[in-house]
Amino acid sequence: MARDATDSTIVESRDELVDVIASGSKPKAQWRIGTEHEKFGFYTDDLTPVPYEGPRGIERILRLMEGLLGWQPIEDRGLIIGLVDPIGGGAISLEPGGQFELSGAPLETIHQTCRELHAHLAQVRQCAEPLGVGFIGLGTSPIWSLAETPVMPKSRYEIMARYMPKVGTRGLDMMFRTSTVQVNLDFSDEADMVRKMRVSLALQPIATALFANSPFLDNAANGLLSNRAEIWRDTDNQRAGLIPFAFEDGFGFERYVDWALDVPMYFVKRGDTYHDVAGQSFRDLLKGELPGLPGEIATLSDWNNHLTTLFPDVRLKKYIEMRGADAGPWRPLTALPALWVGLLYDQPSLDAAWELVKDWTAEERQALRDSVPRTALSTPFRNHTVRDIAREMVQIARRGLAARGYLNSDGHDETVYLQPLEEIVASGQTLAERQLHECRTEWNGDISEVFRRHAY
């Protein structure tokens, strides 16, 4: 999240909130792909995390990138916390523990996403390497304790950090020690949104298994393949998870809004000030009866900001966000949008994906989500394993990408970006399992070696 919304238009009814989300509907010709990915910064000499302050800190890197890119700075209380491209729409932002995030521009093809990714990583290296800073894509920071992790000076994160321990045991770990790759995709109308939400919610645990890339936490291998996904299981279950109501009859824009209204708020922003209203109700703000800000009336920016504080495995705003994957090396970063675009942007593939999941029960979907952090592709499901589902999922996505027919300068279509996932399915071994093997056989058990072997 690069910049919080600032639209002061007054909202007077629930129906207006529904209209905000519904306004994201657009014809297929206007569908775009927005990819977000986070990474951990570290000092290459001693492998310690990079703080915000100092001549070699995150602030300095942002200022160098501001000069390199010419993007506009985003500030919080006079401190730079991100950059935004006013023309292309991309942005760079900071997660709570200093995770460096690119929120990609809305693009038409995965080929463009790939070029954007390579350009960004090259720009980051240009600014960070002279400072002795490297970056790595993993689902969790592998060796730093929570106490050792730096804290970024963002007002919304201060409020979240105070609230998280009240509603779960792993919220601070989620904020400060996890990184992800996500893709944001469009829908044509309410019916299309519903189908895409149901397919992607059901298959999100399969994506978690395919992208499992966080076997280490607190300088130990703790038996998990996606520590990031496990952390999310007890972060704040009022605002996270598989939202089972999405599979109920009558699900649509209104039902999602009703759920969002009942998720407690974090903050209300007025001017440059973030007011801590954690645990209070947006319904009260809509009525002008919010205890934390008596007399204040809800605005469009309040609603849009509140939507960004909901954390289901698939999040609905004016577009749909896929949130189930660990961050990783550059090839899986392009594989994630390729997977979901192939599944959701081609109607026959979307239909085939729905056929795959439509008879799964709520209990089965939850069991998958609960199990894949530990067993990933080996997780049993009915008479098969998640690996079998993943193989079919990737095959469906391949057909969808081939049908799109977008070629790069070498004449390859977008199916080339599925290759890392096809390799994982073929071997049955996730990135996490490869790292565990390397740790046992090549690193002499030294988990910190992951920084030297797998940095960008």
GROMACS .gro file of C-alpha atoms in nm:
model
  456
    1MET     CA    1   0.000   0.000   0.000
    2ALA     CA    2   0.186   0.308  -0.124
    3ARG     CA    3  -0.045   0.598  -0.047
    4ASP     CA    4  -0.366   0.621   0.153
    5ALA     CA    5  -0.671   0.767  -0.022
    6THR     CA    6  -0.753   1.136   0.021
    7ASP     CA    7  -1.100   1.177  -0.135
    8SER     CA    8  -1.306   1.387   0.109
    9THR     CA    9  -1.641   1.325  -0.065
   10ILE     CA   10  -1.902   1.252   0.204
   11VAL     CA   11  -2.061   0.907   0.204
   12GLU     CA   12  -2.418   0.900   0.329
   13SER     CA   13  -2.537   0.544   0.271
   14ARG     CA   14  -2.434   0.182   0.247
   15ASP     CA   15  -2.545   0.180  -0.118
   16GLU     CA   16  -2.278   0.435  -0.201
   17LEU     CA   17  -2.017   0.199  -0.056
   18VAL     CA   18  -2.150  -0.080  -0.277
   19ASP     CA   19  -2.126   0.152  -0.575
   20VAL     CA   20  -1.757   0.217  -0.503
   21ILE     CA   21  -1.670  -0.149  -0.550
   22ALA     CA   22  -1.914  -0.203  -0.837
   23SER     CA   23  -1.756   0.089  -1.022
   24GLY     CA   24  -1.454  -0.133  -1.082
   25SER     CA   25  -1.650  -0.329  -1.343
   26LYS     CA   26  -1.504  -0.281  -1.689
   27PRO     CA   27  -1.517  -0.446  -2.034
   28LYS     CA   28  -1.264  -0.717  -2.108
   29ALA     CA   29  -1.070  -0.494  -2.344
   30GLN     CA   30  -0.984  -0.275  -2.045
   31TRP     CA   31  -0.874  -0.554  -1.810
   32ARG     CA   32  -0.524  -0.504  -1.678
   33ILE     CA   33  -0.265  -0.679  -1.461
   34GLY     CA   34  -0.109  -0.519  -1.155
   35THR     CA   35   0.168  -0.713  -0.981
   36GLU     CA   36   0.302  -0.636  -0.634
   37HIS     CA   37   0.610  -0.792  -0.480
   38GLU     CA   38   0.802  -0.740  -0.158
   39LYS     CA   39   1.160  -0.816  -0.063
   40PHE     CA   40   1.383  -0.797   0.243
   41GLY     CA   41   1.682  -0.565   0.247
   42PHE     CA   42   2.003  -0.669   0.423
   43TYR     CA   43   2.359  -0.550   0.461
   44THR     CA   44   2.581  -0.773   0.253
   45ASP     CA   45   2.875  -0.754   0.495
   46ASP     CA   46   2.703  -0.884   0.809
   47LEU     CA   47   2.355  -0.993   0.689
   48THR     CA   48   2.173  -0.764   0.932
   49PRO     CA   49   1.846  -0.594   0.835
   50VAL     CA   50   1.847  -0.243   0.690
   51PRO     CA   51   1.700   0.026   0.919
   52TYR     CA   52   1.511   0.328   0.798
   53GLU     CA   53   1.763   0.587   0.916
   54GLY     CA   54   2.127   0.642   0.840
   55PRO     CA   55   2.354   0.695   0.539
   56ARG     CA   56   2.298   0.334   0.428
   57GLY     CA   57   1.934   0.307   0.533
   58ILE     CA   58   1.602   0.264   0.357
   59GLU     CA   59   1.542   0.639   0.357
   60ARG     CA   60   1.865   0.691   0.163
   61ILE     CA   61   1.772   0.424  -0.091
   62LEU     CA   62   1.433   0.587  -0.147
   63ARG     CA   63   1.596   0.926  -0.203
   64LEU     CA   64   1.841   0.775  -0.451
   65MET     CA   65   1.552   0.608  -0.636
   66GLU     CA   66   1.362   0.934  -0.634
   67GLY     CA   67   1.654   1.095  -0.816
   68LEU     CA   68   1.694   0.803  -1.054
   69LEU     CA   69   1.327   0.766  -1.148
   70GLY     CA   70   1.193   1.117  -1.106
   71TRP     CA   71   0.889   0.977  -0.923
   72GLN     CA   72   0.701   1.182  -0.667
   73PRO     CA   73   0.787   1.118  -0.301
   74ILE     CA   74   0.521   1.004  -0.056
   75GLU     CA   75   0.574   1.141   0.294
   76ASP     CA   76   0.438   1.075   0.640
   77ARG     CA   77   0.511   1.341   0.902
   78GLY     CA   78   0.784   1.481   0.678
   79LEU     CA   79   0.959   1.147   0.622
   80ILE     CA   80   0.974   0.976   0.284
   81ILE     CA   81   0.791   0.643   0.293
   82GLY     CA   82   0.746   0.572  -0.078
   83LEU     CA   83   0.744   0.694  -0.436
   84VAL     CA   84   0.469   0.712  -0.696
   85ASP     CA   85   0.487   0.731  -1.075
   86PRO     CA   86   0.230   0.999  -1.164
   87ILE     CA   87   0.222   0.887  -1.528
   88GLY     CA   88   0.245   0.509  -1.534
   89GLY     CA   89   0.068   0.446  -1.204
   90GLY     CA   90   0.332   0.232  -1.037
   91ALA     CA   91   0.461   0.293  -0.686
   92ILE     CA   92   0.728   0.192  -0.438
   93SER     CA   93   0.628   0.155  -0.076
   94LEU     CA   94   0.752   0.021   0.256
   95GLU     CA   95   0.602  -0.258   0.460
   96PRO     CA   96   0.629  -0.233   0.840
   97GLY     CA   97   0.965  -0.410   0.877
   98GLY     CA   98   1.130  -0.235   0.584
   99GLN     CA   99   1.015  -0.481   0.318
  100PHE     CA  100   1.067  -0.292  -0.008
  101GLU     CA  101   0.761  -0.323  -0.231
  102LEU     CA  102   0.694  -0.248  -0.595
  103SER     CA  103   0.325  -0.194  -0.668
  104GLY     CA  104   0.335  -0.237  -1.041
  105ALA     CA  105   0.152  -0.027  -1.294
  106PRO     CA  106  -0.166  -0.165  -1.456
  107LEU     CA  107  -0.031  -0.349  -1.760
  108GLU     CA  108  -0.185  -0.542  -2.047
  109THR     CA  109   0.044  -0.845  -2.071
  110ILE     CA  110   0.276  -1.060  -1.860
  111HIS     CA  111   0.555  -0.967  -2.101
  112GLN     CA  112   0.518  -0.609  -1.983
  113THR     CA  113   0.512  -0.727  -1.622
  114CYS     CA  114   0.839  -0.911  -1.680
  115ARG     CA  115   1.004  -0.600  -1.824
  116GLU     CA  116   0.874  -0.393  -1.534
  117LEU     CA  117   1.016  -0.640  -1.283
  118HIS     CA  118   1.360  -0.653  -1.442
  119ALA     CA  119   1.376  -0.275  -1.469
  120HIS     CA  120   1.278  -0.236  -1.103
  121LEU     CA  121   1.534  -0.488  -0.976
  122ALA     CA  122   1.807  -0.325  -1.184
  123GLN     CA  123   1.713   0.018  -1.046
  124VAL     CA  124   1.712  -0.110  -0.689
  125ARG     CA  125   2.056  -0.269  -0.738
  126GLN     CA  126   2.190   0.054  -0.889
  127CYS     CA  127   2.088   0.248  -0.580
  128ALA     CA  128   2.149  -0.015  -0.310
  129GLU     CA  129   2.469  -0.195  -0.410
  130PRO     CA  130   2.698   0.108  -0.356
  131LEU     CA  131   2.560   0.121  -0.001
  132GLY     CA  132   2.638  -0.244   0.059
  133VAL     CA  133   2.270  -0.340   0.059
  134GLY     CA  134   2.122  -0.647  -0.105
  135PHE     CA  135   1.767  -0.775  -0.137
  136ILE     CA  136   1.614  -1.121  -0.118
  137GLY     CA  137   1.269  -1.260  -0.197
  138LEU     CA  138   1.145  -1.499   0.072
  139GLY     CA  139   0.809  -1.547   0.240
  140THR     CA  140   0.958  -1.478   0.584
  141SER     CA  141   1.280  -1.321   0.707
  142PRO     CA  142   1.482  -1.632   0.789
  143ILE     CA  143   1.719  -1.537   1.072
  144TRP     CA  144   1.614  -1.207   1.235
  145SER     CA  145   1.403  -1.206   1.549
  146LEU     CA  146   1.109  -0.972   1.579
  147ALA     CA  147   1.315  -0.757   1.817
  148GLU     CA  148   1.597  -0.730   1.562
  149THR     CA  149   1.363  -0.623   1.283
  150PRO     CA  150   1.357  -0.249   1.204
  151VAL     CA  151   1.039  -0.044   1.223
  152MET     CA  152   0.934   0.193   0.945
  153PRO     CA  153   0.794   0.538   1.040
  154LYS     CA  154   0.443   0.498   0.896
  155SER     CA  155   0.151   0.618   1.108
  156ARG     CA  156  -0.089   0.343   0.999
  157TYR     CA  157   0.162   0.077   1.102
  158GLU     CA  158   0.197   0.222   1.451
  159ILE     CA  159  -0.179   0.186   1.498
  160MET     CA  160  -0.181  -0.166   1.356
  161ALA     CA  161   0.110  -0.273   1.575
  162ARG     CA  162  -0.076  -0.165   1.889
  163TYR     CA  163  -0.394  -0.346   1.783
  164MET     CA  164  -0.258  -0.671   1.641
  165PRO     CA  165  -0.166  -0.840   1.971
  166LYS     CA  166  -0.526  -0.795   2.086
  167VAL     CA  167  -0.676  -1.006   1.806
  168GLY     CA  168  -0.421  -1.280   1.732
  169THR     CA  169  -0.082  -1.421   1.823
  170ARG     CA  170   0.103  -1.367   1.493
  171GLY     CA  171   0.000  -1.019   1.378
  172LEU     CA  172   0.337  -0.858   1.447
  173ASP     CA  173   0.516  -1.142   1.269
  174MET     CA  174   0.288  -1.085   0.971
  175MET     CA  175   0.362  -0.714   0.965
  176PHE     CA  176   0.735  -0.717   1.021
  177ARG     CA  177   0.862  -1.056   0.904
  178THR     CA  178   0.666  -1.164   0.595
  179SER     CA  179   0.684  -1.082   0.225
  180THR     CA  180   0.452  -1.176  -0.058
  181VAL     CA  181   0.387  -1.151  -0.429
  182GLN     CA  182   0.035  -1.058  -0.538
  183VAL     CA  183  -0.155  -0.985  -0.856
  184ASN     CA  184  -0.453  -0.754  -0.898
  185LEU     CA  185  -0.705  -0.841  -1.169
  186ASP     CA  186  -1.025  -0.694  -1.310
  187PHE     CA  187  -1.384  -0.816  -1.349
  188SER     CA  188  -1.653  -0.727  -1.601
  189ASP     CA  189  -1.960  -0.723  -1.376
  190GLU     CA  190  -2.095  -0.867  -1.054
  191ALA     CA  191  -2.146  -1.218  -1.190
  192ASP     CA  192  -1.792  -1.225  -1.325
  193MET     CA  193  -1.660  -1.101  -0.991
  194VAL     CA  194  -1.845  -1.373  -0.804
  195ARG     CA  195  -1.712  -1.651  -1.026
  196LYS     CA  196  -1.355  -1.518  -1.005
  197MET     CA  197  -1.373  -1.473  -0.628
  198ARG     CA  198  -1.498  -1.827  -0.574
  199VAL     CA  199  -1.242  -1.988  -0.806
  200SER     CA  200  -0.952  -1.791  -0.663
  201LEU     CA  201  -1.053  -1.842  -0.298
  202ALA     CA  202  -1.081  -2.217  -0.351
  203LEU     CA  203  -0.750  -2.239  -0.534
  204GLN     CA  204  -0.556  -1.996  -0.315
  205PRO     CA  205  -0.421  -2.276  -0.091
  206ILE     CA  206  -0.295  -2.452  -0.404
  207ALA     CA  207  -0.111  -2.135  -0.503
  208THR     CA  208   0.029  -2.118  -0.149
  209ALA     CA  209   0.167  -2.469  -0.195
  210LEU     CA  210   0.315  -2.393  -0.539
  211PHE     CA  211   0.487  -2.077  -0.414
  212ALA     CA  212   0.595  -2.209  -0.071
  213ASN     CA  213   0.925  -2.033  -0.006
  214SER     CA  214   0.962  -1.970   0.367
  215PRO     CA  215   1.098  -2.276   0.548
  216PHE     CA  216   1.307  -2.076   0.796
  217LEU     CA  217   1.210  -1.850   1.084
  218ASP     CA  218   1.410  -1.739   1.387
  219ASN     CA  219   1.721  -1.898   1.234
  220ALA     CA  220   1.564  -2.244   1.237
  221ALA     CA  221   1.384  -2.489   1.015
  222ASN     CA  222   1.064  -2.548   1.210
  223GLY     CA  223   0.895  -2.809   0.990
  224LEU     CA  224   0.696  -2.562   0.784
  225LEU     CA  225   0.734  -2.492   0.413
  226SER     CA  226   0.541  -2.164   0.419
  227ASN     CA  227   0.588  -1.993   0.751
  228ARG     CA  228   0.420  -1.689   0.596
  229ALA     CA  229   0.098  -1.881   0.533
  230GLU     CA  230   0.108  -2.031   0.882
  231ILE     CA  231   0.149  -1.686   1.037
  232TRP     CA  232  -0.166  -1.571   0.857
  233ARG     CA  233  -0.367  -1.847   1.027
  234ASP     CA  234  -0.361  -1.652   1.354
  235THR     CA  235  -0.314  -1.288   1.264
  236ASP     CA  236  -0.666  -1.142   1.287
  237ASN     CA  237  -0.933  -1.386   1.180
  238GLN     CA  238  -1.202  -1.118   1.176
  239ARG     CA  239  -1.041  -0.972   0.866
  240ALA     CA  240  -0.842  -1.262   0.719
  241GLY     CA  241  -0.900  -1.609   0.577
  242LEU     CA  242  -1.116  -1.772   0.312
  243ILE     CA  243  -1.439  -1.572   0.378
  244PRO     CA  244  -1.675  -1.873   0.341
  245PHE     CA  245  -1.977  -1.648   0.274
  246ALA     CA  246  -1.839  -1.591  -0.077
  247PHE     CA  247  -1.971  -1.939  -0.165
  248GLU     CA  248  -2.319  -1.880  -0.028
  249ASP     CA  249  -2.621  -1.805  -0.244
  250GLY     CA  250  -2.667  -1.434  -0.295
  251PHE     CA  251  -2.301  -1.341  -0.267
  252GLY     CA  252  -2.216  -1.021  -0.454
  253PHE     CA  253  -2.102  -0.665  -0.403
  254GLU     CA  254  -2.356  -0.602  -0.126
  255ARG     CA  255  -2.261  -0.908   0.077
  256TYR     CA  256  -1.893  -0.819   0.065
  257VAL     CA  257  -1.970  -0.463   0.174
  258ASP     CA  258  -2.180  -0.589   0.464
  259TRP     CA  259  -1.890  -0.805   0.579
  260ALA     CA  260  -1.643  -0.516   0.539
  261LEU     CA  261  -1.868  -0.289   0.744
  262ASP     CA  262  -1.850  -0.534   1.032
  263VAL     CA  263  -1.471  -0.569   1.027
  264PRO     CA  264  -1.330  -0.336   1.294
  265MET     CA  265  -1.148  -0.028   1.169
  266TYR     CA  266  -0.785   0.065   1.234
  267PHE     CA  267  -0.776   0.439   1.170
  268VAL     CA  268  -0.944   0.744   1.025
  269LYS     CA  269  -0.720   0.990   0.843
  270ARG     CA  270  -0.798   1.361   0.855
  271GLY     CA  271  -0.547   1.578   0.677
  272ASP     CA  272  -0.206   1.436   0.760
  273THR     CA  273  -0.320   1.291   1.094
  274TYR     CA  274  -0.408   0.927   1.153
  275HIS     CA  275  -0.662   0.892   1.432
  276ASP     CA  276  -0.647   0.560   1.615
  277VAL     CA  277  -0.999   0.411   1.616
  278ALA     CA  278  -0.887   0.049   1.619
  279GLY     CA  279  -1.169  -0.189   1.701
  280GLN     CA  280  -1.446   0.061   1.626
  281SER     CA  281  -1.716   0.022   1.362
  282PHE     CA  282  -1.737   0.176   1.018
  283ARG     CA  283  -2.114   0.157   1.059
  284ASP     CA  284  -2.083   0.408   1.341
  285LEU     CA  285  -1.867   0.635   1.128
  286LEU     CA  286  -2.128   0.615   0.853
  287LYS     CA  287  -2.386   0.741   1.104
  288GLY     CA  288  -2.154   1.010   1.244
  289GLU     CA  289  -2.142   0.827   1.577
  290LEU     CA  290  -1.787   0.696   1.590
  291PRO     CA  291  -1.674   0.707   1.957
  292GLY     CA  292  -1.316   0.788   1.863
  293LEU     CA  293  -1.412   1.085   1.643
  294PRO     CA  294  -1.751   1.218   1.753
  295GLY     CA  295  -1.934   1.403   1.479
  296GLU     CA  296  -1.705   1.296   1.195
  297ILE     CA  297  -1.884   1.162   0.886
  298ALA     CA  298  -1.750   0.890   0.656
  299THR     CA  299  -1.579   0.993   0.332
  300LEU     CA  300  -1.483   0.798   0.023
  301SER     CA  301  -1.122   0.800   0.139
  302ASP     CA  302  -1.227   0.647   0.472
  303TRP     CA  303  -1.396   0.362   0.289
  304ASN     CA  304  -1.115   0.304   0.042
  305ASN     CA  305  -0.859   0.311   0.324
  306HIS     CA  306  -1.069   0.070   0.529
  307LEU     CA  307  -1.085  -0.175   0.238
  308THR     CA  308  -0.704  -0.187   0.237
  309THR     CA  309  -0.708  -0.306   0.599
  310LEU     CA  310  -0.909  -0.619   0.519
  311PHE     CA  311  -0.685  -0.920   0.465
  312PRO     CA  312  -0.879  -1.215   0.321
  313ASP     CA  313  -0.685  -1.458   0.103
  314VAL     CA  314  -0.858  -1.290  -0.193
  315ARG     CA  315  -0.945  -0.925  -0.142
  316LEU     CA  316  -1.212  -0.732  -0.329
  317LYS     CA  317  -1.181  -0.362  -0.399
  318LYS     CA  318  -1.239  -0.213  -0.745
  319TYR     CA  319  -1.040  -0.516  -0.855
  320ILE     CA  320  -0.955  -0.857  -0.711
  321GLU     CA  321  -0.627  -0.921  -0.527
  322MET     CA  322  -0.466  -1.267  -0.503
  323ARG     CA  323  -0.289  -1.282  -0.166
  324GLY     CA  324  -0.180  -1.642  -0.112
  325ALA     CA  325   0.182  -1.663  -0.233
  326ASP     CA  326   0.522  -1.627  -0.072
  327ALA     CA  327   0.768  -1.384  -0.226
  328GLY     CA  328   1.046  -1.547  -0.422
  329PRO     CA  329   1.313  -1.522  -0.693
  330TRP     CA  330   1.237  -1.325  -1.007
  331ARG     CA  331   1.101  -1.615  -1.213
  332PRO     CA  332   0.820  -1.706  -0.970
  333LEU     CA  333   0.739  -1.337  -0.942
  334THR     CA  334   0.624  -1.341  -1.305
  335ALA     CA  335   0.475  -1.689  -1.269
  336LEU     CA  336   0.222  -1.566  -1.012
  337PRO     CA  337   0.043  -1.319  -1.244
  338ALA     CA  338   0.076  -1.567  -1.530
  339LEU     CA  339  -0.101  -1.834  -1.326
  340TRP     CA  340  -0.397  -1.620  -1.229
  341VAL     CA  341  -0.431  -1.439  -1.562
  342GLY     CA  342  -0.437  -1.775  -1.737
  343LEU     CA  343  -0.707  -1.901  -1.502
  344LEU     CA  344  -0.929  -1.595  -1.482
  345TYR     CA  345  -0.893  -1.387  -1.800
  346ASP     CA  346  -0.996  -1.658  -2.048
  347GLN     CA  347  -1.359  -1.768  -2.014
  348PRO     CA  348  -1.312  -2.138  -2.103
  349SER     CA  349  -1.026  -2.158  -1.853
  350LEU     CA  350  -1.231  -1.983  -1.585
  351ASP     CA  351  -1.513  -2.230  -1.650
  352ALA     CA  352  -1.270  -2.523  -1.630
  353ALA     CA  353  -1.127  -2.392  -1.304
  354TRP     CA  354  -1.478  -2.365  -1.159
  355GLU     CA  355  -1.550  -2.724  -1.262
  356LEU     CA  356  -1.238  -2.825  -1.072
  357VAL     CA  357  -1.346  -2.667  -0.742
  358LYS     CA  358  -1.723  -2.627  -0.748
  359ASP     CA  359  -1.804  -2.931  -0.534
  360TRP     CA  360  -1.540  -2.867  -0.270
  361THR     CA  361  -1.696  -2.815   0.070
  362ALA     CA  362  -1.619  -2.530   0.308
  363GLU     CA  363  -1.455  -2.783   0.540
  364GLU     CA  364  -1.232  -2.913   0.260
  365ARG     CA  365  -1.128  -2.564   0.156
  366GLN     CA  366  -1.039  -2.477   0.516
  367ALA     CA  367  -0.853  -2.804   0.564
  368LEU     CA  368  -0.637  -2.723   0.262
  369ARG     CA  369  -0.557  -2.378   0.395
  370ASP     CA  370  -0.468  -2.521   0.735
  371SER     CA  371  -0.246  -2.799   0.596
  372VAL     CA  372  -0.049  -2.656   0.304
  373PRO     CA  373   0.184  -2.437   0.516
  374ARG     CA  374   0.337  -2.760   0.647
  375THR     CA  375   0.299  -3.014   0.367
  376ALA     CA  376   0.250  -2.799   0.053
  377LEU     CA  377   0.219  -3.017  -0.257
  378SER     CA  378   0.213  -3.339  -0.051
  379THR     CA  379  -0.108  -3.238   0.127
  380PRO     CA  380  -0.372  -3.509   0.074
  381PHE     CA  381  -0.706  -3.415  -0.080
  382ARG     CA  382  -0.976  -3.676  -0.135
  383ASN     CA  383  -0.801  -3.954  -0.329
  384HIS     CA  384  -0.524  -3.728  -0.456
  385THR     CA  385  -0.274  -3.469  -0.337
  386VAL     CA  386  -0.241  -3.096  -0.380
  387ARG     CA  387   0.030  -3.169  -0.634
  388ASP     CA  388  -0.233  -3.333  -0.856
  389ILE     CA  389  -0.461  -3.030  -0.824
  390ALA     CA  390  -0.169  -2.798  -0.892
  391ARG     CA  391  -0.082  -2.987  -1.209
  392GLU     CA  392  -0.435  -2.944  -1.342
  393MET     CA  393  -0.447  -2.582  -1.226
  394VAL     CA  394  -0.129  -2.498  -1.418
  395GLN     CA  395  -0.251  -2.684  -1.727
  396ILE     CA  396  -0.574  -2.482  -1.726
  397ALA     CA  397  -0.374  -2.162  -1.689
  398ARG     CA  398  -0.151  -2.263  -1.979
  399ARG     CA  399  -0.454  -2.301  -2.206
  400GLY     CA  400  -0.584  -1.963  -2.094
  401LEU     CA  401  -0.256  -1.786  -2.164
  402ALA     CA  402  -0.219  -1.956  -2.501
  403ALA     CA  403  -0.569  -1.841  -2.593
  404ARG     CA  404  -0.475  -1.480  -2.515
  405GLY     CA  405  -0.210  -1.500  -2.787
  406TYR     CA  406   0.019  -1.220  -2.668
  407LEU     CA  407   0.367  -1.269  -2.814
  408ASN     CA  408   0.695  -1.112  -2.709
  409SER     CA  409   0.973  -1.001  -2.944
  410ASP     CA  410   1.104  -1.359  -2.958
  411GLY     CA  411   0.765  -1.492  -3.067
  412HIS     CA  412   0.685  -1.659  -2.734
  413ASP     CA  413   0.341  -1.631  -2.578
  414GLU     CA  414   0.275  -1.580  -2.208
  415THR     CA  415   0.289  -1.952  -2.129
  416VAL     CA  416   0.668  -1.921  -2.095
  417TYR     CA  417   0.615  -1.763  -1.753
  418LEU     CA  418   0.453  -2.079  -1.618
  419GLN     CA  419   0.776  -2.276  -1.656
  420PRO     CA  420   0.887  -2.239  -1.292
  421LEU     CA  421   0.555  -2.379  -1.175
  422GLU     CA  422   0.565  -2.663  -1.425
  423GLU     CA  423   0.912  -2.751  -1.295
  424ILE     CA  424   0.785  -2.751  -0.937
  425VAL     CA  425   0.488  -2.971  -1.025
  426ALA     CA  426   0.705  -3.210  -1.225
  427SER     CA  427   0.960  -3.251  -0.944
  428GLY     CA  428   0.709  -3.233  -0.659
  429GLN     CA  429   0.960  -3.013  -0.478
  430THR     CA  430   0.883  -2.656  -0.374
  431LEU     CA  431   1.139  -2.378  -0.345
  432ALA     CA  432   1.121  -2.424   0.031
  433GLU     CA  433   1.212  -2.791   0.005
  434ARG     CA  434   1.503  -2.709  -0.225
  435GLN     CA  435   1.637  -2.464   0.032
  436LEU     CA  436   1.603  -2.719   0.309
  437HIS     CA  437   1.799  -2.967   0.098
  438GLU     CA  438   2.067  -2.708   0.025
  439CYS     CA  439   2.089  -2.622   0.393
  440ARG     CA  440   2.150  -2.986   0.483
  441THR     CA  441   2.390  -3.071   0.200
  442GLU     CA  442   2.569  -2.751   0.094
  443TRP     CA  443   2.538  -2.491   0.370
  444ASN     CA  444   2.651  -2.707   0.662
  445GLY     CA  445   2.329  -2.610   0.839
  446ASP     CA  446   2.406  -2.237   0.819
  447ILE     CA  447   2.068  -2.081   0.736
  448SER     CA  448   2.225  -1.739   0.678
  449GLU     CA  449   2.378  -1.884   0.364
  450VAL     CA  450   2.037  -1.830   0.199
  451PHE     CA  451   2.126  -1.461   0.164
  452ARG     CA  452   2.443  -1.539  -0.030
  453ARG     CA  453   2.287  -1.805  -0.251
  454HIS     CA  454   1.944  -1.657  -0.326
  455ALA     CA  455   1.968  -1.277  -0.321
  456TYR     CA  456   1.854  -1.086  -0.630
   0.00000   0.00000   0.00000
